[in-house]
XYZ file of C-alpha atoms in Angstrom:
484
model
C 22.579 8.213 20.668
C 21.062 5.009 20.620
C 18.992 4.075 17.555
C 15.900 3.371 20.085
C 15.584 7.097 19.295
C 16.449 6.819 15.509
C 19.888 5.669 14.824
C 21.946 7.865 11.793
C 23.523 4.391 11.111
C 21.700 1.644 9.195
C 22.529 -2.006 8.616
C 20.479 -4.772 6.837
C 21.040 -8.331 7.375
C 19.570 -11.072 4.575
C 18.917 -14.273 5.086
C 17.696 -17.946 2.778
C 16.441 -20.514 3.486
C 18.300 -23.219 1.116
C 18.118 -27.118 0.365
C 20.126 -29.727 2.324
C 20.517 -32.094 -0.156
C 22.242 -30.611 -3.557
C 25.511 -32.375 -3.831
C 26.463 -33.077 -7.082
C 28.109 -30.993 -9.351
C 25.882 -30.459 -11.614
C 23.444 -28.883 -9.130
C 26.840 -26.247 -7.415
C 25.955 -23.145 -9.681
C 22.028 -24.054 -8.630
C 22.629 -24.165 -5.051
C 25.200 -21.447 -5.116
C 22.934 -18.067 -4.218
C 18.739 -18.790 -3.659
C 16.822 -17.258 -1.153
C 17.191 -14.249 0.740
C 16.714 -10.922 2.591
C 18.007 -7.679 2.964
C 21.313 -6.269 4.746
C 23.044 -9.754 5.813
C 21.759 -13.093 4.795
C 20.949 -16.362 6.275
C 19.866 -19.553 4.822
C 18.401 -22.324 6.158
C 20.142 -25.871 6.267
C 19.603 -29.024 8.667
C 22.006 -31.961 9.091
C 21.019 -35.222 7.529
C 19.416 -37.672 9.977
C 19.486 -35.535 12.508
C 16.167 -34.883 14.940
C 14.445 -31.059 15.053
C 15.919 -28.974 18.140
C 12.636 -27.356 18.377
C 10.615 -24.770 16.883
C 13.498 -22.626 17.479
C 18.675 -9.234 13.698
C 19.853 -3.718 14.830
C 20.786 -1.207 12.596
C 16.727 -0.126 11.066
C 15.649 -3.614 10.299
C 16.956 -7.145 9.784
C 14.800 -8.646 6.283
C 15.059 -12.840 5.959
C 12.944 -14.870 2.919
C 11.481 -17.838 4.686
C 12.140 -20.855 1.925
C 12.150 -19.104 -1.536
C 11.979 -20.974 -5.003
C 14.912 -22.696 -5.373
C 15.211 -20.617 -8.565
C 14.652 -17.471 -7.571
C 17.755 -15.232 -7.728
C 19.788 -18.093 -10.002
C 22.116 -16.449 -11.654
C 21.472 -13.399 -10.357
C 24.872 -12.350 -9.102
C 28.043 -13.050 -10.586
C 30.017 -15.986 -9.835
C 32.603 -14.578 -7.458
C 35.202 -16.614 -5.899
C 33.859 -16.365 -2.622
C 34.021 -18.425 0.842
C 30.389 -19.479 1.740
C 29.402 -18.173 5.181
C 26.645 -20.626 6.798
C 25.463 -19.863 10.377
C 26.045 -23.276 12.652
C 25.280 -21.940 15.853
C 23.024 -19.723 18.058
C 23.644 -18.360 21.718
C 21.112 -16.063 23.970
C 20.820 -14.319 27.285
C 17.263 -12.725 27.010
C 14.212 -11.380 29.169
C 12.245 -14.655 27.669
C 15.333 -17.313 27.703
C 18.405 -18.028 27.623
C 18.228 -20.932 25.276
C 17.723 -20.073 21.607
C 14.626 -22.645 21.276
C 13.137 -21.517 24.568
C 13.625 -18.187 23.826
C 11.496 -18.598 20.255
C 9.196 -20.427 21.467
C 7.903 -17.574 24.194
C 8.139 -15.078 20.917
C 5.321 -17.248 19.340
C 3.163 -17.301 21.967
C 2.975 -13.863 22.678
C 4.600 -13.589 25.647
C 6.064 -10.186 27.284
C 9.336 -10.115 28.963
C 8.648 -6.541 29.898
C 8.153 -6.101 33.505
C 8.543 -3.336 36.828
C 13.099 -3.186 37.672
C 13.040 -5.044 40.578
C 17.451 -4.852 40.028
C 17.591 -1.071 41.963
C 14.867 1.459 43.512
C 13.364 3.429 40.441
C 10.378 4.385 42.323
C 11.541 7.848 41.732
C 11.591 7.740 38.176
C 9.000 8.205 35.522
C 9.825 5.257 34.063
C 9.793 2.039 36.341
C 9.374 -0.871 33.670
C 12.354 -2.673 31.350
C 13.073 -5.842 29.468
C 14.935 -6.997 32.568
C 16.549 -10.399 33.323
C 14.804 -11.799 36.554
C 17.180 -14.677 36.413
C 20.723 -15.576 35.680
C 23.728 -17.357 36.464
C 27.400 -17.900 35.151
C 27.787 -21.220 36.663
C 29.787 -23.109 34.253
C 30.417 -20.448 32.254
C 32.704 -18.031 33.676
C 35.201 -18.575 36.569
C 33.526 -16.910 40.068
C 36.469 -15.294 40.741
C 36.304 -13.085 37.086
C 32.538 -13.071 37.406
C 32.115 -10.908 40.354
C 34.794 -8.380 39.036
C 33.108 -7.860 35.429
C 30.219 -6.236 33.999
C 27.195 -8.251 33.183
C 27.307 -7.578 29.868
C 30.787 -9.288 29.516
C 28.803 -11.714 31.627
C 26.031 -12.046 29.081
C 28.490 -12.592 26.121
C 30.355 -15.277 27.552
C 28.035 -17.147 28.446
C 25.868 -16.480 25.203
C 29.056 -16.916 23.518
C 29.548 -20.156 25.128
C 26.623 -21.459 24.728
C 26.153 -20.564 20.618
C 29.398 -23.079 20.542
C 27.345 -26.099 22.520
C 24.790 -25.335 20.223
C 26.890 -25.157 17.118
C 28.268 -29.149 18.587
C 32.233 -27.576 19.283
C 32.916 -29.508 21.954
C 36.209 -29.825 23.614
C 36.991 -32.537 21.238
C 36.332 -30.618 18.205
C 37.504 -27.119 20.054
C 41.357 -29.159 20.206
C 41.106 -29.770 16.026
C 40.242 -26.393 15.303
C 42.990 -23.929 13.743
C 42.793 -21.390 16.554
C 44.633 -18.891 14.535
C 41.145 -19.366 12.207
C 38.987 -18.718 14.842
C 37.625 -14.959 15.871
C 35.303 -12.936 18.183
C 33.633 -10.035 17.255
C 30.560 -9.110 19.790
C 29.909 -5.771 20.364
C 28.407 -3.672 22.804
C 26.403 -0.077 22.494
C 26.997 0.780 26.192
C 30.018 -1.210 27.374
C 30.732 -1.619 31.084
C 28.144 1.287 32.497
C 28.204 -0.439 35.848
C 31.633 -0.616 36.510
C 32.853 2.650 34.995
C 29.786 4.216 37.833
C 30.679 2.125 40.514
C 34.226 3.423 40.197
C 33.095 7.125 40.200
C 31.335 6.444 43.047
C 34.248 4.727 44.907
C 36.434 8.055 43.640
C 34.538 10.045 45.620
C 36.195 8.312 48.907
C 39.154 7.610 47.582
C 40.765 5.994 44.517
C 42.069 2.732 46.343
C 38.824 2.073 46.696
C 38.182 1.425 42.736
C 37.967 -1.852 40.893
C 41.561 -1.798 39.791
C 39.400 -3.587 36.420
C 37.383 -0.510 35.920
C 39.175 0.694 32.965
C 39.276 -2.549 31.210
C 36.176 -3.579 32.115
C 34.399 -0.693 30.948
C 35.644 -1.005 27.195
C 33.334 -2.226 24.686
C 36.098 -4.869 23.458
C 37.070 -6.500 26.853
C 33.797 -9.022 26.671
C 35.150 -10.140 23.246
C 38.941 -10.389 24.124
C 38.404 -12.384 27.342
C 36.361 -14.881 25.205
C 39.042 -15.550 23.058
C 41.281 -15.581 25.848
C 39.156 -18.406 27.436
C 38.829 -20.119 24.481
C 42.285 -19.251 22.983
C 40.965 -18.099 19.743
C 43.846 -16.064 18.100
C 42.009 -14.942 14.792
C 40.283 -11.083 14.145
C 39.146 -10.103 17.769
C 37.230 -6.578 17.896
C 34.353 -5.345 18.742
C 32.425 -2.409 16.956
C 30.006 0.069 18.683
C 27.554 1.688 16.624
C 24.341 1.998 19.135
C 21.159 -0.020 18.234
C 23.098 -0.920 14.892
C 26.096 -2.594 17.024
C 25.332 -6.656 16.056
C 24.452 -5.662 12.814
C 28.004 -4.056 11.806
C 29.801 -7.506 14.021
C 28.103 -9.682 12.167
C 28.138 -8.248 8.472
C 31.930 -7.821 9.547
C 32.346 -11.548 11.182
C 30.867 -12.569 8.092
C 33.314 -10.812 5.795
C 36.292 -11.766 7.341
C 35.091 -15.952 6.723
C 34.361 -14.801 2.741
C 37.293 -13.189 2.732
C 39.952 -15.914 3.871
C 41.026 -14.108 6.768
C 38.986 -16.956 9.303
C 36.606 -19.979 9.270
C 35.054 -19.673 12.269
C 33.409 -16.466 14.237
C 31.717 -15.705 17.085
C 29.723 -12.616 16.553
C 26.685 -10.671 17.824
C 26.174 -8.204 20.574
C 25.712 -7.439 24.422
C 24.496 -4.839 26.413
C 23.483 -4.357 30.148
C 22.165 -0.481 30.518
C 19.649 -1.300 33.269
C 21.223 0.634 35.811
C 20.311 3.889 37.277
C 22.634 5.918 34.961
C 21.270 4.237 32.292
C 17.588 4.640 32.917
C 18.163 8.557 33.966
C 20.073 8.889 30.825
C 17.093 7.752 28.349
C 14.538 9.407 30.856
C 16.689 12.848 30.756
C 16.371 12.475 26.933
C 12.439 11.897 27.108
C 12.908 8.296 24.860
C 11.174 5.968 27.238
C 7.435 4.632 27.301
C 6.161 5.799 30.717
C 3.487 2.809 30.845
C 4.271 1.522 34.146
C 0.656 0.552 35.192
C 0.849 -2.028 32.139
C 4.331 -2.999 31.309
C 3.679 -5.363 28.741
C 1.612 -3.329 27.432
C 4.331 -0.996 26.618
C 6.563 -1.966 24.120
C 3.991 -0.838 21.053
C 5.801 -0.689 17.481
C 3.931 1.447 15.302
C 1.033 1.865 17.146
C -0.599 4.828 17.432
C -0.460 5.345 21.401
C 3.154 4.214 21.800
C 4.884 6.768 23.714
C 8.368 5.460 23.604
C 10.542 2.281 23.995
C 11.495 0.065 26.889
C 15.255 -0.432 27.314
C 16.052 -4.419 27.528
C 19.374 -6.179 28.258
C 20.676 -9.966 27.334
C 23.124 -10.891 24.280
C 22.744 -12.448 20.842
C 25.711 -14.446 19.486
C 25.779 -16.369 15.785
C 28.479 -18.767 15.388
C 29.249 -18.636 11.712
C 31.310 -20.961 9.558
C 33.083 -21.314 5.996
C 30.925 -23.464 4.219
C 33.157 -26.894 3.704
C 34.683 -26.420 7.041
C 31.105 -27.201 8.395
C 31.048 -29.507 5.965
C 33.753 -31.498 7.299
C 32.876 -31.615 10.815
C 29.351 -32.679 10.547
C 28.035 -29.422 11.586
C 23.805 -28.620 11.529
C 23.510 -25.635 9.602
C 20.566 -23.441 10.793
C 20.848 -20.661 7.678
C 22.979 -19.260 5.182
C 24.940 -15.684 5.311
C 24.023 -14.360 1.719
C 25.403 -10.091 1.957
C 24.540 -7.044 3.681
C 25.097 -3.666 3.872
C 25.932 -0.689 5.825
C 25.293 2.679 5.467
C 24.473 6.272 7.391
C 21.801 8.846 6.968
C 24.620 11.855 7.598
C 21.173 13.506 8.608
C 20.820 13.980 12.083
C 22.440 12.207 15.944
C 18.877 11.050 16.836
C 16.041 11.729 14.038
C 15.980 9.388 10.645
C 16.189 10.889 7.725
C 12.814 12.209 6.545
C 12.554 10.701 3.286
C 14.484 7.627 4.525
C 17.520 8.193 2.304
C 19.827 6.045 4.368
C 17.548 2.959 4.997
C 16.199 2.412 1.220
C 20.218 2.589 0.022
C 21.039 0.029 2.538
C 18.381 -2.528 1.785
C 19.380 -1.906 -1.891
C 22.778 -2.539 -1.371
C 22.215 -5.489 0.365
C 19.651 -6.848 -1.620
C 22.445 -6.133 -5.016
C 25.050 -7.951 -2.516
C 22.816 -10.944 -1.854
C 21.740 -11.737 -5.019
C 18.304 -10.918 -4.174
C 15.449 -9.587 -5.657
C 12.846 -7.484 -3.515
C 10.145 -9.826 -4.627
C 12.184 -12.924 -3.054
C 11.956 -11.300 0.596
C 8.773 -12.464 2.682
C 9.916 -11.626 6.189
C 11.490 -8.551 7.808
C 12.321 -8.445 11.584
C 11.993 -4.607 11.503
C 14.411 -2.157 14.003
C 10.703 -0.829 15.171
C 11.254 0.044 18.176
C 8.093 1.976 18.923
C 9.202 5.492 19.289
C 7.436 8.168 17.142
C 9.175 9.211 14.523
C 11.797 6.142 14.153
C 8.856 3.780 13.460
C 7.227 5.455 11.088
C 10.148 6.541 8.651
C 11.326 3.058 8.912
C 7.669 1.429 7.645
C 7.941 4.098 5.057
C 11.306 3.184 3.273
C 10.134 -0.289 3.873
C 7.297 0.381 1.919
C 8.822 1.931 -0.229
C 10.999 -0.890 -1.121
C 8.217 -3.892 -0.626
C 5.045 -1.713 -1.222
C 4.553 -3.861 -4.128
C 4.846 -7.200 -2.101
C 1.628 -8.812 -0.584
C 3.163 -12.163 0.560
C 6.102 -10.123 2.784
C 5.618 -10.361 6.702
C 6.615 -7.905 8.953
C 6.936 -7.860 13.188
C 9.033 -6.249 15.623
C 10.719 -8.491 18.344
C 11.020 -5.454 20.642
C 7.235 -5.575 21.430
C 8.017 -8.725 23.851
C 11.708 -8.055 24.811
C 11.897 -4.213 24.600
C 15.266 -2.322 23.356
C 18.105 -4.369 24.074
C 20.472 -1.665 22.410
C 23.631 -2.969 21.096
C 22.125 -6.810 21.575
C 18.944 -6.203 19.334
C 20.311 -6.945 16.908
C 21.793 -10.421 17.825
C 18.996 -11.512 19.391
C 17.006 -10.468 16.793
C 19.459 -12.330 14.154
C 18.159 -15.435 16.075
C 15.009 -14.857 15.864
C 15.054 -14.196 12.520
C 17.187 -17.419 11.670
C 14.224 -19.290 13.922
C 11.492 -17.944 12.014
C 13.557 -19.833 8.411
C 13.991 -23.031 10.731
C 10.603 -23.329 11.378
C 8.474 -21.387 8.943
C 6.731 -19.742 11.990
C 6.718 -15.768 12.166
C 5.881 -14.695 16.189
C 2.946 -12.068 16.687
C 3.822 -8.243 16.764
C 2.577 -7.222 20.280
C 0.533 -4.334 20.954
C -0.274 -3.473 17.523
C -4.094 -2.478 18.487
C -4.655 1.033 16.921
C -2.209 0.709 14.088
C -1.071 4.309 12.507
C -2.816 5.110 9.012
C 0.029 4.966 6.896
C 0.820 1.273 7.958
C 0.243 -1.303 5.898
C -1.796 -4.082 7.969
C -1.824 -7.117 5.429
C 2.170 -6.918 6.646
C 1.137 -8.054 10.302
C -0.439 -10.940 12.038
C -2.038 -10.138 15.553
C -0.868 -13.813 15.731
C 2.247 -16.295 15.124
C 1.045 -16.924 11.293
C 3.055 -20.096 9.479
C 5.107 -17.963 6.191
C 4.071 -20.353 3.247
C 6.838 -22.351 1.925
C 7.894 -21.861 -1.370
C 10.426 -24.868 -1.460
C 11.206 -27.535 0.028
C 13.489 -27.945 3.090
C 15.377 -31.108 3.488
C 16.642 -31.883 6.455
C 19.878 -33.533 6.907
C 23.301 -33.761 8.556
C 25.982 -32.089 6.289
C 28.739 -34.074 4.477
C 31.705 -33.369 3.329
C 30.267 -34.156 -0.418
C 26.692 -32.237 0.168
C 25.337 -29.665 1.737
């Protein structure tokens, strides 16, 4: 089931924060691999001249270094001949925003996007509180006519799709210059079309003229990524991978790997979900996963504390675009971080419960960290999975620890504790947040976090947004074609 409950599947995500201005030669095998984090990395670069945007991760945990030494992990890993994968562009459909700055910006002060369903009658559930979007349209983004036939979470990645390639500056000019047959989508989805596949079973039961003749289409996890390429005409990898809470992980390790690989030089990649619905509330109820804190609901969400009681679900989409390195280069592109390596790998333990010496975690952070280039010391962030169920929570802090118990500077939060579970999304979302967070230097405030279990380690948190100390400098810049 979903890795809310403790996922079997495990996928770290690093990320570094790097220079802007290295452009000589002489400086390429310095510049090559600094900074970074644990699974699947990102590093930090701004376009020269260029004015700030504003202050403004799914599988266990997504780990970023905010602004290591420059000479850190030099020479750490081997000079492969290997595409550069830089991050250019950031798209979101969240509880707190649906703009990646706005969206940040509501992380660091603390605010809760946890609130009572007002999108169906729950008032016969036990649970009666989610991460839910309040407010949302496709204007611009997706033709009416398509709209009101698909899912919303084909809904949400379009339009976060869409709007990651405004942000990454692809506009129709640059869209018609593009190599289409470079370009991919891969955003994935935990849940898929849950409304649509129930409404249909619903219309059955009269009769089955009465189905969306889209049902079956529009239920698949893969649609939301094929009509996106479709709209954009994008005829590079398009996929999508489901692997619960884990889901934007996997899509964008994978995205990733295609660009180092030769295969593309531009994808689209994250995750979407949209399971608040009543099959999808009964399902997590049935299964006794949810926080029952309805009197409170932002109060709910409460990563390793010790009177959580479960997760809230959420719903929205995350989606990175990421780039080849010189193809940025060449169009001018900002570039917000740097895709270092990552890692996947399963606990083969059990469908819901984590390992219980945390077997599958600590090899994944190891693997990533080995294909990052990274040390452990180099990581002082990690946007943990955390999403504040029992057992999950607390094996996770304990491979963590068992990893970084050694590292006093490293900062850890959960983003779940404002936006609650978004399933297959967290892990986009939380990719932006984490990319944010190197951007700005600013880590948001783990919510909640009042009666903290014994075990945890509380010089990791900050019942505040804290400011990560630098440890180089950042120079901000537009890219060209002869620096980065």
């Amino acid at each position: 089931m979903a890795a809310a409950v403790a996922p079997p599947l495990c996928t770290w995500l690093v990320a570094a924060c790097l220079s802007a201005a290295c452009g000589d030669g002489e400086k390429e095998n310095e510049r090559r691999h600094r900074g970074g984090g644990v699974g699947g990395f990102f590093g930090s670069r701004r376009r020269l001249g260029s004015g700030r945007r504003g202050v403004g991760r799914s599988g266990m945990a997504m780990s970023v270094a905010l602004h290591p030494e420059r000479t850190a992990v030099e020479n750490k890993k081997p000079d492969m001949k290997q595409r550069r994968v830089v991050v250019t562009g950031m798209g979101v459909v969240t509880p707190l925003g649906h703009d990646p700055d706005e969206f940040y910006n509501n992380l660091l002060r603390g605010i809760s996007g946890i609130s009572e369903i007002e999108a169906f009658d729950c008032s016969h559930y036990p649970t009666r509180i989610a991460g839910e979007i309040k407010s949302f349209s496709t204007d611009g983004w997706v033709a009416p006519k398509l709209a009101k036939r698909m899912d919303k979470f084909m809904q949400y990645l379009i339009t976060a799709g869409k709007k990651a390639l405004e942000n990454a500056g692809i506009t129709e000019e640059v869209m018609n210059e593009l190599e289409k047959s470079r370009c991919g989508v891969l955003i994935g989805s935990a849940m898929g079309g849950m409304k649509v596949f129930s409404d249909a079973i619903e219309a059955l039961r009269v009769s089955y003229k009465k189905m969306n003749p889209f049902c079956v289409p529009f239920a698949t996890t893969n649609m939301g990524s094929a009509i996106l390429a479709m709209d954009l005409g994008w005829m590079g990898p398009n996929y999508s991978i489901s692997t619960a809470c884990a889901t934007s992980n996997f899509c964008i390790l994978n995205a990733a790997n295609h660009i180092r690989k030769g295969e593309a030089d531009v994808m689209l990649c994250g995750g979407s979900d949209a399971p608040i619905i009543p099959i999808g509330l009964g399902g997590f109820v049935a299964c006794r996963a949810l926080s029952q804190r309805n009197s409170d609901p932002a109060k709910a969400s409460r990563p390793w504390d010790v009177d959580r009681d479960g997760f809230v679900m959420g719903e929205g989409s995350g989606v990175l675009v990421l780039e080849e390195l010189e193809h940025a280069k060449q169009r001018g592109a900002e570039i917000y971080a740097e895709f270092l390596g990552g890692s996947f790998t399963c606990d083969a333990y059990h469908m819901t419960e984590p390992h219980p010496e945390g077997k599958g975690v600590i090899l994944c952070i190891e693997n990533a960290l080995a294909d990052s280039g990274v040390t452990k010391e180099d990581i002082n962030y990690i946007n943990a999975h955390a999403t504040s169920t029992q057992m999950g929570d607390l094996k996770e802090f304990e491979a963590l620890n068992r990893c970084f118990g050694q590292n006093p500077q490293l900062r850890v939060n959960s983003t779940k504790s404002m936006t609650g579970h978004l399933l297959g999304a967290a892990g986009g979302i939380e990719a932006v947040a984490a990319i944010q967070a190197i951007r700005t230097g600013w880590v948001h405030p783990n919510l909640n976090l009042d009666n903290p279990e014994k075990t945890v380690c509380m010089e990791w948190w900050a019942p505040d947004c804290c400011k990560v100390t630098n440890r180089a400098k950042i120079q901000t810049g537009r890219a060209k074609s002869d620096s980065v």
